[in-house]
Amino acid sequence: MKFKSIVINNFMRYKGENKIEFSCDADRNVTVVMGDNTFGKTTLAQAFRWGLYGEIIDTRYGKSKDIILLNKDVLAEMGSIDEESVFVILEVIEGDIIYQFKREAVFNRAFPALNTKKIEENLWMRKKIGNGQWEAWINNDTSDKKNFNCVNDSIKVMFPRELSNYFFFDGERWSDERKTNAEIKNSISTLMGITPLVKMKEHLWNGNAKSVIKNLESKITGIGTNYDKIKKQIQDNEDLIEKWTDNIKIAEENARQFHEKVDIAKNMLASNEKIEKYQKEYINLEKNILQEEKNLESIYAEIIKSFSKDAYKYFAAPLLEEVIELLKGVNLEGKDIPDITAATLDYLIEHGTCVCGNIIGEKEKEYIEELRKLIPPNVIGSYVGQYQSKLEEWKLETEDFVDELKKKAELIEGTKAQIDDDMESKVRLEKIIDGKINFSLERKKMNANKESESKELRKINQYKFFIEETEKKIRTLKSDLERETAHTAENRKIQQMIMYAKALYEMTSEMLKRREEPLMEELNVIIKEKFAEMFHEKEKYAQMGEDYRLHLFYYKMGNGEPIEELALSEGEIIARNFVFIVSILELAQKKKMEDRQNNQESDVLNLPLVLDGPFSKLGDVNTGLIAKVLPKVAEQVIVFMLDKDWEASGLEKYTLPEYRYFVKKDADENSATLERR
């Protein structure tokens, strides 16, 4: 499929009628429109979108809602009752048929303001018939039921709107691409021609009342209140499933948006090499501090455990030292008399006679009284020796216990000192990062968004669990319902239809699975090749994930495992999206070729590629590498580009001279003109 030409009339920058013819040559299939910024290149790209879909998109020069379609010079010349039209005519070649699509809007001026009021808008289509003559224009809003909305239907088939961001590539918008995984998956399905299978599967059974199977089930009749009761329970449970399914979609979208915000914050935190280095250092410090705090808790736990068992040893240690030292200073050797007790000496003093029979005088009495002071319980005598030995044993035990505590205390002090140092370094890095790029608030928002994303994911899992359990209930209820169902000829007929629809659903699911599964594998092979070819990249590779997003990975880093690059520059984001578009177009070409070789009618779309400012944020080397791939993967390439990128692109060898256009605009003029060179 190729664009043959575009005609624009009074459309934005372009006053009057302007026409561009596009190269449909098989080998030199590139058409180039060059000009400086603000001259009107993007206006031409907008004309494609408006002509097909009746919409324009935001640009860095203005929001779509503020853009006036009618050329301002024409508007300025209008009176209060004047009318002027804006139209775009796109001529398209599809096989042997040539189509023209025309969209026209009529405006008058909201006088005296320099603004417009749309009176009407129409969309037409016509085909060139065999003798080279054009058929009559068909209005999309015709009263003829046969042709009503047929123009929109034709555009949907030829240029699916969901693919418009791929074949209408806006380099500036794609640097901030926000497509959801579902949208990308649907786009792949559409481009590969498997959307009819997807729609058929959904039509047969998608859980809601409009699906074929559900509709047929509702037609089965039964007898009695029990039948009605069971049927109501089934309906109530199915309503719950439908509600939870909607909730899952909402939660998935919320989670996607929160995840997207987290990614944006991560990219901001690592927006340049220095900040990335500081960020990695900051993350390592956070990990170290966390580990050190865990170690600290472990040491505290060991000390508490030890104290819970042997605290007395710690508190007794100083006392034991003093007692031992005290006993060392007392000479107790030979002071006790074996087998002599205090009671014996008291008896001798009382009777005044020694055991030997001698009379005890005053002098002997004094001696015996002194001796009595040295005999237990007045002295510890021989017990001291035993006590000293026990003290020495205790001392050794307490010394080991205290030494171990001291080592742990020193370890605590060292760990706390290290934590303090790491915390100081962390605070210093925060000041550097936040001071340079003011990421303090972004970091808080990122953490909040992480938590919000986790909450949404938990909701999804909870709803899925509810659905699974409720589906089990429904299966049981349906078994009960079958027993209550009236055995009528009509019911048997409907049940046969349900069985047929279910078999068709299973068959469609299997066909879709067989078509979808190889696509991802094949697409990733092409993506890897194209990324290396278009960017001479040896350190990183690109891969489409299960989330239907293109990720960049380092081949080897750290422990040798591939690591994803999250902090993509604006140029890398554009490059990544270029790789996806080129790869998906090449896969489409491959699949279409396979269908032809197998003599099968192909549903794969081959679309032209319309590029607006694709190289504006790329360097010369990458511009040249990318540009040489584009003509090979698309049937037709139309590029709106800056003059400065022409030489670097190397597109001259793919562009016939008559398909090189230049936008001209005088500095003091509003309108632009086109010329061939």
CSV table of N, CA and C in Angstrom, one decimal, residues 70 97 113 118 186 211 225 270 297 340 362:
chain,number,residue,atom,x,y,z
A,70,LEU,N,-7.8,26.5,9.6
A,70,LEU,CA,-7.8,27.4,8.4
A,70,LEU,C,-6.6,28.4,8.4
A,97,ILE,N,-5.9,-1.1,-7.4
A,97,ILE,CA,-7.0,-0.1,-7.3
A,97,ILE,C,-6.3,1.2,-6.7
A,113,ALA,N,-12.8,38.8,16.0
A,113,ALA,CA,-11.7,38.0,16.4
A,113,ALA,C,-11.1,37.2,15.3
A,118,LYS,N,-16.5,26.3,13.0
A,118,LYS,CA,-16.7,25.3,12.0
A,118,LYS,C,-18.2,25.2,11.7
A,186,ASN,N,-2.2,-5.1,20.8
A,186,ASN,CA,-3.3,-5.0,19.8
A,186,ASN,C,-2.7,-4.5,18.4
A,211,SER,N,-21.8,-11.7,24.5
A,211,SER,CA,-21.1,-12.8,23.8
A,211,SER,C,-22.1,-13.9,23.4
A,225,THR,N,-39.5,-23.0,40.8
A,225,THR,CA,-38.9,-21.9,41.5
A,225,THR,C,-37.4,-22.2,41.7
A,270,ALA,N,18.7,9.5,37.4
A,270,ALA,CA,19.9,9.0,36.7
A,270,ALA,C,20.0,9.7,35.3
A,297,GLU,N,21.8,-5.2,65.3
A,297,GLU,CA,20.7,-5.9,66.0
A,297,GLU,C,21.1,-7.3,66.4
A,340,ILE,N,40.8,-28.9,117.8
A,340,ILE,CA,40.4,-28.1,119.0
A,340,ILE,C,39.4,-27.1,118.6
A,362,GLU,N,46.8,-16.8,135.4
A,362,GLU,CA,46.3,-15.6,134.7
A,362,GLU,C,47.0,-15.5,133.3
